[in-house]
Amino acid sequence: MLLTFIALYLVSNIAVGVWATRRVTTSQDFVLAGRRLPLVLAASVTFATWFGSETIMGAPAMFVEGGVPAIIEEPFGSALCLFLVGAFFARPLYRLHITTFCDYFRIRFGRSAELLSAVMTIPSYFGWIAAQFIAIGIVLNVVTGVSREYCILFSAAVVMAYTLLGGMWSISITDFFHNLIIILALAVLAVLLWKEVGGWEPIFRQTPPDFFRFLPRATFKDWVVYLGAWMTIGLGSIPQQDIFQRVMAAKTENTSVRASYLASGMYLTVAMLPLFIALTARMLHPDLGKDPQLIIPNMVMQHGGLPLQVLFFGAVTSAILSVSSGAILAPAAVFGENVVKFFVPDLSDKQLLKTIRWAVVIITICSVWMSTARSTNIFELVGESSAFSLVSLFVPLTAGIYWKRANLAGCLWSMSLGLVSWLVCMWADTSYPPMMLGLLVSTVAMVAGSLLGRDRS
């Protein structure tokens, strides 16, 4: 019975994709839903940017092991990112009427900056998509007992199918309904566990003294690590195509800003539910297994009735697939718009749309391979993806908007040296977070390159 309902959830995703094909006639319809989303859909699709594997499974796993200090990156960093996008980036980018944020680098700095930003953007998504596939593999494995690898292959085929059909239109519609269902499921589960655990007093009594500590210890290194956790997604995800395409799909400039603020507020509230569920579930049912990423799925499977199982697993499955769909569409759009068109500038819109759809297929295949070949730690894969863009793209994007003296030389230096220094620090296993050192180098390179280099932008 449970499998039947989950199958219906998945079939409904494809059905929405088939319906959405009628609204897709241009590449902008496919990537940005034609810039026609009202506030409710725009806020919902923006909130769903990360409300998948990392929020429902990755962050709770970190929380039960390390408390609040372990989850600054997610969900607090995600909420910060959405707020900053609405406050400082949505308006200036929306006014340009561009399809990808790499288009901004072409307008502001030149075509070489566009190409380099695209080349750096595309590989940053593979870890993120792989994290979603790993999560859906875990969920379906718990429900069906089928090998995790086969579950990943099946779910990847489903998400690829409805992404190919409807693009951002299908993502926005499915996200709206998935959000309603998953919030309802999490709220019901949280209320049941709240009654069972008996309130806050037993929780505080059974957790270590520093479990809920929000600020770091008063040492320089601890503060650097703490700020790095805020910046990983808080700043690193700002120059990413998936959040750009969700915010830019709003029907007006003001709608895009309001949607970002609403999504940020939802993250600070709704994303607390999985953390509470995981913590109380671990206290009440220590038999839920050794893998902390499986706490919530095992909790629902072993101690929830059929209605709750249907509600939870169906919604979680669909929500993770929706996040996967947006994450696959993002690098595919960048590949078509900023790589292929760079070398074939007279590419027609029909050919561009076909190119993006082929890129969806290739990116899905690469991410499936990565999900079976790499680490299965969801939290680490997502953080790695955001750190990639933090050290290479955040500084040039921000400087381009808010510093008039920023030029092409500074942009190229910042992208290249920031990324290289991050990779070197990771290889050297530095005592301080490599992304903080990469961000520092990227900033210095931007300033030095802009002041010393000729302005050819």
XYZ file of N, CA, C and O in Angstrom, residues 26-179:
616
model
N 9.705 28.699 -25.431
C 11.016 29.322 -25.592
C 11.955 28.825 -24.495
O 11.522 28.215 -23.509
N 13.244 29.126 -24.658
C 14.223 28.729 -23.645
C 13.965 29.452 -22.321
O 14.195 28.887 -21.244
N 13.459 30.684 -22.382
C 13.183 31.407 -21.141
C 11.976 30.815 -20.417
O 11.930 30.800 -19.185
N 10.996 30.293 -21.166
C 9.901 29.569 -20.536
C 10.447 28.354 -19.784
O 10.006 28.044 -18.672
N 11.384 27.659 -20.394
C 11.928 26.428 -19.827
C 12.782 26.710 -18.597
O 12.697 25.990 -17.596
N 13.590 27.775 -18.645
C 14.541 28.059 -17.568
C 13.930 28.930 -16.474
O 14.181 28.721 -15.284
N 13.110 29.914 -16.839
C 12.592 30.897 -15.883
C 11.074 30.934 -15.799
O 10.512 31.887 -15.253
N 10.401 29.912 -16.334
C 8.932 29.865 -16.330
C 8.340 31.130 -16.948
O 7.276 31.595 -16.531
N 9.054 31.690 -17.917
C 8.556 32.873 -18.612
C 8.469 34.118 -17.758
O 7.809 35.095 -18.123
N 9.121 34.108 -16.589
C 9.032 35.227 -15.626
C 7.574 35.580 -15.314
O 7.185 36.745 -15.303
N 6.778 34.562 -15.010
C 5.354 34.799 -14.787
C 4.846 34.247 -13.456
O 3.639 34.175 -13.239
N 5.727 33.875 -12.541
C 5.270 33.279 -11.293
C 4.728 34.337 -10.332
O 5.401 35.334 -10.055
N 3.521 34.135 -9.780
C 3.010 35.044 -8.743
C 3.755 34.828 -7.436
O 4.550 33.885 -7.303
N 3.460 35.663 -6.441
C 4.220 35.638 -5.189
C 4.162 34.270 -4.507
O 5.187 33.776 -4.017
N 2.995 33.648 -4.467
C 2.863 32.365 -3.761
C 3.771 31.309 -4.391
O 4.511 30.601 -3.689
N 3.729 31.185 -5.707
C 4.565 30.195 -6.378
C 6.040 30.582 -6.317
O 6.909 29.721 -6.144
N 6.342 31.882 -6.465
C 7.737 32.336 -6.432
C 8.358 32.069 -5.061
O 9.501 31.606 -4.957
N 7.607 32.371 -3.983
C 8.125 32.123 -2.634
C 8.282 30.624 -2.383
O 9.269 30.180 -1.787
N 7.322 29.846 -2.858
C 7.372 28.401 -2.658
C 8.562 27.776 -3.373
O 9.300 26.964 -2.797
N 8.775 28.170 -4.625
C 9.864 27.573 -5.390
C 11.221 28.047 -4.876
O 12.210 27.305 -4.924
N 11.292 29.259 -4.346
C 12.541 29.758 -3.765
C 12.844 29.053 -2.448
O 13.988 28.668 -2.181
N 11.823 28.874 -1.623
C 11.992 28.136 -0.367
C 12.472 26.712 -0.627
O 13.294 26.167 0.120
N 11.996 26.115 -1.707
C 12.328 24.716 -2.017
C 13.722 24.551 -2.599
O 14.113 23.421 -2.898
N 14.471 25.642 -2.755
C 15.820 25.556 -3.325
C 16.658 24.499 -2.612
O 17.344 23.694 -3.240
N 16.625 24.502 -1.288
C 17.426 23.549 -0.511
C 16.588 22.650 0.378
O 17.137 21.814 1.092
N 15.264 22.830 0.376
C 14.439 22.054 1.305
C 14.271 20.630 0.774
O 13.198 20.226 0.338
N 15.373 19.907 0.807
C 15.397 18.536 0.319
C 16.268 17.692 1.208
O 16.090 17.655 2.430
N 17.259 17.055 0.608
C 18.072 16.093 1.348
C 18.812 16.721 2.520
O 18.847 16.164 3.618
N 19.412 17.914 2.299
C 20.234 18.487 3.357
C 19.418 18.959 4.546
O 19.865 18.895 5.695
N 18.188 19.445 4.300
C 17.349 19.948 5.391
C 16.655 18.825 6.138
O 16.563 18.851 7.372
N 16.169 17.816 5.418
C 15.373 16.769 6.027
C 16.233 15.619 6.566
O 15.850 14.941 7.520
N 17.412 15.416 5.974
C 18.238 14.278 6.389
C 19.646 14.673 6.802
O 20.159 14.205 7.814
N 20.293 15.547 6.028
C 21.674 15.914 6.317
C 21.828 16.723 7.596
O 22.616 16.372 8.484
N 21.084 17.837 7.705
C 21.190 18.698 8.883
C 20.735 17.994 10.164
O 21.404 18.116 11.197
N 19.614 17.260 10.178
C 19.248 16.535 11.401
C 20.313 15.554 11.858
O 20.538 15.390 13.066
N 20.984 14.905 10.909
C 22.059 13.972 11.272
C 23.194 14.702 11.977
O 23.750 14.210 12.971
N 23.559 15.883 11.464
C 24.601 16.681 12.103
C 24.144 17.203 13.459
O 24.925 17.269 14.416
N 22.865 17.563 13.555
C 22.326 18.159 14.773
C 22.352 17.181 15.939
O 22.767 17.536 17.051
N 21.917 15.942 15.721
C 21.871 14.994 16.832
C 23.264 14.604 17.303
O 23.440 14.187 18.451
N 24.254 14.773 16.444
C 25.623 14.430 16.816
C 26.367 15.608 17.444
O 27.167 15.420 18.364
N 26.124 16.826 16.924
C 26.923 17.968 17.373
C 26.161 19.161 17.901
O 26.772 20.169 18.273
N 24.829 19.105 17.925
C 24.043 20.207 18.440
C 23.986 21.386 17.486
O 24.325 21.286 16.303
N 23.589 22.538 18.006
C 23.439 23.750 17.189
C 24.744 24.160 16.504
O 24.715 24.575 15.336
N 25.917 24.079 17.160
C 27.148 24.481 16.460
C 27.397 23.726 15.155
O 28.084 24.242 14.272
N 26.825 22.542 15.003
C 27.068 21.735 13.805
C 26.142 22.081 12.646
O 26.352 21.606 11.528
N 25.114 22.919 12.895
C 24.126 23.195 11.845
C 24.031 24.680 11.495
O 23.009 25.124 10.960
N 25.066 25.436 11.777
C 25.056 26.851 11.385
C 24.966 26.969 9.865
O 24.238 27.805 9.317
N 25.688 26.109 9.175
C 25.694 26.137 7.703
C 24.309 25.909 7.119
O 23.903 26.576 6.163
N 23.581 24.976 7.669
C 22.251 24.608 7.210
C 21.421 24.200 8.424
O 21.820 23.268 9.137
N 20.335 24.914 8.741
C 19.563 25.818 7.886
C 19.833 27.316 8.045
O 19.304 28.110 7.285
N 20.662 27.720 9.042
C 20.824 29.156 9.278
C 21.516 29.855 8.108
O 21.134 30.957 7.706
N 22.540 29.212 7.544
C 23.218 29.801 6.395
C 22.303 29.928 5.189
O 22.373 30.911 4.436
N 21.427 28.958 4.999
C 20.482 29.014 3.885
C 19.507 30.174 4.042
O 19.196 30.888 3.082
N 19.016 30.375 5.261
C 18.115 31.498 5.518
C 18.827 32.826 5.277
O 18.248 33.769 4.711
N 20.092 32.914 5.700
C 20.876 34.123 5.452
C 21.024 34.384 3.957
O 20.876 35.521 3.489
N 21.314 33.341 3.195
C 21.489 33.481 1.752
C 20.247 34.063 1.095
O 20.324 35.016 0.311
N 19.081 33.507 1.407
C 17.835 33.973 0.796
C 17.530 35.421 1.187
O 17.038 36.204 0.371
N 17.843 35.777 2.436
C 17.630 37.164 2.863
C 18.547 38.121 2.102
O 18.111 39.177 1.630
N 19.820 37.767 1.984
C 20.776 38.629 1.281
C 20.435 38.754 -0.203
O 20.607 39.831 -0.798
N 19.950 37.666 -0.803
C 19.538 37.734 -2.210
C 18.428 38.763 -2.378
O 18.455 39.597 -3.293
N 17.439 38.716 -1.502
C 16.353 39.682 -1.585
C 16.788 41.106 -1.299
O 16.314 42.054 -1.932
N 17.713 41.277 -0.352
C 18.128 42.620 0.066
C 19.090 43.279 -0.917
O 19.013 44.493 -1.144
N 20.001 42.504 -1.534
C 21.085 43.133 -2.289
C 21.249 42.677 -3.741
O 21.927 43.360 -4.513
N 20.648 41.556 -4.120
C 20.957 41.018 -5.454
C 19.747 40.878 -6.378
O 19.906 40.941 -7.600
N 18.569 40.662 -5.831
C 17.402 40.396 -6.678
C 17.078 41.562 -7.606
O 16.875 41.373 -8.813
N 17.033 42.782 -7.064
C 16.647 43.938 -7.887
C 17.638 44.220 -9.021
O 17.220 44.321 -10.189
N 18.930 44.407 -8.738
C 19.845 44.740 -9.843
C 19.929 43.654 -10.912
O 20.091 43.954 -12.098
N 19.793 42.390 -10.537
C 19.858 41.316 -11.525
C 18.547 41.175 -12.291
O 18.551 40.908 -13.496
N 17.426 41.371 -11.613
C 16.131 41.252 -12.283
C 15.972 42.293 -13.390
O 15.399 42.022 -14.444
N 16.497 43.491 -13.136
C 16.348 44.583 -14.105
C 17.095 44.328 -15.410
O 16.809 44.965 -16.426
N 18.039 43.402 -15.399
C 18.824 43.129 -16.605
C 18.121 42.177 -17.575
O 18.556 42.035 -18.716
N 17.053 41.521 -17.112
C 16.290 40.583 -17.963
C 17.204 39.532 -18.586
O 17.182 39.296 -19.796
N 18.010 38.896 -17.750
C 18.944 37.879 -18.239
C 18.445 36.490 -17.855
O 17.613 36.348 -16.956
N 18.963 35.474 -18.539
C 18.516 34.103 -18.323
C 19.354 33.382 -17.275
O 18.837 32.591 -16.493
N 20.651 33.637 -17.256
C 21.531 33.031 -16.258
C 22.367 34.132 -15.604
O 22.559 35.204 -16.191
N 22.884 33.843 -14.411
C 23.700 34.877 -13.780
C 25.053 35.006 -14.475
O 25.736 36.027 -14.337
N 25.454 34.004 -15.265
C 26.671 34.147 -16.068
C 26.489 35.207 -17.153
O 27.480 35.805 -17.608
N 25.245 35.435 -17.574
C 24.967 36.531 -18.513
C 25.401 37.870 -17.908
O 25.835 38.777 -18.625
N 25.258 37.968 -16.586
C 25.675 39.208 -15.920
C 27.167 39.446 -16.097
O 27.598 40.587 -16.354
N 27.976 38.402 -15.987
C 29.419 38.563 -16.143
C 29.770 39.022 -17.564
O 30.727 39.773 -17.761
N 29.000 38.583 -18.551
C 29.230 39.053 -19.922
C 28.901 40.532 -20.054
O 29.673 41.305 -20.637
N 27.780 40.945 -19.486
C 27.358 42.345 -19.580
C 28.308 43.260 -18.816
O 28.680 44.337 -19.287
N 28.722 42.836 -17.637
C 29.511 43.702 -16.756
C 31.007 43.663 -17.084
O 31.685 44.698 -17.045
N 31.541 42.466 -17.415
C 32.992 42.342 -17.574
C 33.438 41.946 -18.975
O 34.554 42.263 -19.374
N 32.627 41.204 -19.704
C 33.043 40.777 -21.039
C 32.832 39.289 -21.240
O 32.539 38.527 -20.310
N 33.026 38.825 -22.468
C 32.713 37.447 -22.833
C 33.656 36.435 -22.183
O 33.266 35.314 -21.896
N 34.900 36.799 -21.973
C 35.815 35.850 -21.328
C 35.397 35.580 -19.886
O 35.516 34.445 -19.394
N 34.887 36.603 -19.200
C 34.393 36.413 -17.838
C 33.150 35.527 -17.843
O 32.959 34.700 -16.942
N 32.310 35.704 -18.848
C 31.125 34.856 -18.980
C 31.508 33.387 -19.101
O 30.973 32.517 -18.394
N 32.450 33.087 -19.993
C 32.847 31.704 -20.227
C 33.499 31.102 -18.990
O 33.187 29.964 -18.596
N 34.403 31.844 -18.352
C 35.082 31.312 -17.173
C 34.091 31.063 -16.036
O 34.164 30.035 -15.353
N 33.146 31.973 -15.843
C 32.146 31.779 -14.784
C 31.288 30.552 -15.069
O 30.931 29.803 -14.149
N 30.962 30.318 -16.351
C 30.155 29.156 -16.711
C 30.922 27.861 -16.466
O 30.378 26.882 -15.930
N 32.194 27.858 -16.841
C 33.027 26.670 -16.649
C 33.169 26.344 -15.162
O 33.246 25.169 -14.773
N 33.190 27.365 -14.322
C 33.296 27.132 -12.885
C 31.949 26.781 -12.249
O 31.895 26.114 -11.219
N 30.862 27.236 -12.860
C 29.538 26.982 -12.297
C 29.114 25.533 -12.480
O 28.623 24.894 -11.542
N 29.294 25.005 -13.672
C 28.737 23.690 -14.013
C 29.229 22.573 -13.094
O 28.414 21.830 -12.522
N 30.545 22.406 -12.877
C 30.982 21.282 -12.015
C 30.590 21.439 -10.550
O 30.546 20.446 -9.820
N 30.288 22.661 -10.112
C 29.921 22.861 -8.709
C 28.593 22.197 -8.365
O 28.278 22.012 -7.182
N 27.812 21.845 -9.372
C 26.493 21.273 -9.113
C 26.486 19.759 -8.958
O 25.520 19.197 -8.436
N 27.520 19.096 -9.428
C 27.482 17.641 -9.410
C 27.371 17.082 -7.995
O 26.635 16.120 -7.741
N 28.111 17.671 -7.043
C 28.027 17.211 -5.663
C 26.654 17.445 -5.069
O 26.125 16.614 -4.315
N 26.061 18.587 -5.404
C 24.741 18.926 -4.882
C 23.688 17.943 -5.397
O 22.875 17.407 -4.632
N 23.706 17.698 -6.704
C 22.740 16.767 -7.293
C 22.963 15.366 -6.749
O 22.007 14.635 -6.445
N 24.233 14.982 -6.624
C 24.547 13.658 -6.078
C 23.988 13.499 -4.666
O 23.494 12.421 -4.299
N 24.040 14.572 -3.863
C 23.490 14.518 -2.507
C 21.998 14.229 -2.531
O 21.481 13.470 -1.701
N 21.282 14.827 -3.483
C 19.841 14.581 -3.590
C 19.574 13.130 -3.989
O 18.664 12.478 -3.452
N 20.339 12.622 -4.937
C 20.149 11.242 -5.376
C 20.457 10.248 -4.257
O 19.784 9.224 -4.099
N 21.511 10.546 -3.470
C 21.840 9.685 -2.331
C 20.686 9.663 -1.332
O 20.294 8.610 -0.816
N 20.105 10.842 -1.084
C 18.996 10.941 -0.129
C 17.789 10.148 -0.603
O 17.167 9.412 0.180
N 17.443 10.305 -1.868
C 16.277 9.575 -2.363
C 16.563 8.084 -2.407
O 15.676 7.251 -2.186
N 17.818 7.717 -2.649
C 18.188 6.308 -2.591
C 18.022 5.744 -1.194
O 17.543 4.619 -1.006
N 18.401 6.535 -0.173
C 18.250 6.118 1.219
C 16.780 5.931 1.571
O 16.375 4.931 2.171
N 15.960 6.914 1.179
C 14.533 6.866 1.505
C 13.865 5.655 0.863
O 13.146 4.888 1.527
N 14.082 5.467 -0.428
C 13.445 4.350 -1.121
C 13.983 3.010 -0.635
O 13.254 2.008 -0.611
N 15.251 2.973 -0.234
C 15.820 1.742 0.319
C 15.148 1.367 1.637
O 14.863 0.189 1.886
N 14.886 2.367 2.475
C 14.201 2.113 3.742
C 12.796 1.571 3.499
O 12.339 0.643 4.177
N 12.120 2.130 2.507
C 10.725 1.750 2.243
C 10.623 0.410 1.530
O 9.785 -0.427 1.858
N 11.496 0.190 0.538
C 11.338 -0.975 -0.334
C 12.294 -2.113 -0.026
O 12.011 -3.262 -0.360
N 13.442 -1.791 0.571
C 14.457 -2.816 0.776
C 15.285 -3.091 -0.461
O 16.215 -3.895 -0.429
N 14.983 -2.391 -1.555
C 15.743 -2.540 -2.797
C 17.093 -1.841 -2.644
O 17.219 -0.853 -1.903
N 18.106 -2.334 -3.330
C 19.442 -1.756 -3.276
C 19.405 -0.245 -3.504
O 18.662 0.249 -4.356
N 20.233 0.483 -2.732
C 20.268 1.941 -2.837
C 20.642 2.392 -4.245
O 20.114 3.383 -4.757
N 21.539 1.670 -4.906
C 21.972 2.044 -6.251
C 20.816 1.970 -7.249
O 20.647 2.856 -8.084
N 19.996 0.916 -7.145
C 18.852 0.797 -8.052
C 17.813 1.884 -7.762
O 17.166 2.409 -8.679
N 17.646 2.229 -6.496
C 16.718 3.304 -6.130
C 17.186 4.642 -6.721
O 16.373 5.455 -7.184
N 18.496 4.878 -6.696
C 19.052 6.103 -7.269
C 18.796 6.150 -8.774
O 18.380 7.181 -9.319
N 19.036 5.034 -9.456
C 18.825 4.995 -10.903
C 17.370 5.262 -11.259
O 17.067 6.031 -12.181
N 16.458 4.658 -10.529
C 15.036 4.845 -10.808
C 14.607 6.293 -10.579
O 13.942 6.908 -11.424
N 14.991 6.854 -9.435
C 14.583 8.225 -9.118
C 15.212 9.227 -10.078
O 14.585 10.226 -10.459
N 16.457 8.973 -10.493
C 17.106 9.862 -11.456
C 16.361 9.863 -12.787
O 16.221 10.907 -13.437
N 15.887 8.702 -13.195
C 15.119 8.619 -14.447
C 13.830 9.422 -14.347
O 13.440 10.123 -15.296
N 13.157 9.355 -13.188
C 11.907 10.098 -13.004
C 12.155 11.606 -13.034
O 11.470 12.358 -13.735
N 13.155 12.059 -12.276
C 13.397 13.499 -12.207
C 13.881 14.042 -13.545
O 13.528 15.154 -13.955
N 14.658 13.252 -14.270
C 15.109 13.676 -15.588
C 13.928 13.809 -16.545
O 13.859 14.750 -17.345
N 12.969 12.898 -16.426
C 11.821 12.897 -17.330
C 10.999 14.173 -17.183
O 10.706 14.857 -18.175
N 10.615 14.535 -15.943
C 9.738 15.704 -15.842
C 10.512 17.021 -15.942
O 9.940 18.057 -16.265
N 11.820 16.999 -15.730
C 12.615 18.200 -16.004
C 12.697 18.443 -17.508
O 12.563 19.579 -17.977
N 12.922 17.386 -18.261
C 12.964 17.505 -19.722
C 11.643 18.022 -20.274
O 11.610 18.782 -21.241
N 10.539 17.634 -19.652
C 9.228 18.002 -20.183
C 8.876 19.460 -19.898
O 8.530 20.213 -20.807
N 8.930 19.861 -18.619
C 8.380 21.164 -18.265
C 9.337 22.197 -17.724
O 8.964 23.358 -17.553
N 10.585 21.833 -17.421
C 11.540 22.816 -16.920
C 11.052 23.485 -15.652
O 10.489 22.849 -14.754
N 11.257 24.796 -15.555
C 10.913 25.538 -14.352
C 9.411 25.579 -14.093
O 8.977 25.674 -12.939
N 8.600 25.468 -15.129
C 7.148 25.436 -14.908
C 6.764 24.211 -14.083
O 6.007 24.309 -13.112
N 7.251 23.038 -14.465
C 6.909 21.836 -13.709
C 7.510 21.884 -12.308
O 6.888 21.438 -11.339
N 8.718 22.451 -12.177
C 9.353 22.564 -10.860
C 8.527 23.452 -9.935
O 8.290 23.117 -8.770
N 8.056 24.592 -10.438
C 7.322 25.541 -9.597
C 5.984 24.973 -9.131
O 5.600 25.147 -7.968
N 5.285 24.281 -10.011
C 3.989 23.713 -9.634
C 4.166 22.570 -8.629
O 3.485 22.514 -7.593
N 5.083 21.658 -8.923
C 5.293 20.530 -8.004
C 5.839 20.996 -6.659
O 5.445 20.474 -5.608
N 6.720 21.992 -6.671
C 7.266 22.509 -5.410
C 6.172 23.028 -4.492
O 6.208 22.837 -3.272
N 5.182 23.724 -5.069
C 4.108 24.305 -4.260
C 3.356 23.219 -3.499
O 3.153 23.304 -2.288
N 2.953 22.173 -4.202
C 2.197 21.103 -3.553
C 3.079 20.257 -2.642
O 2.641 19.829 -1.559
N 4.329 20.024 -3.038
C 5.229 19.257 -2.181
C 5.468 19.972 -0.864
O 5.516 19.340 0.200
N 5.629 21.287 -0.919
C 5.867 22.054 0.297
C 4.691 21.938 1.265
O 4.881 21.761 2.476
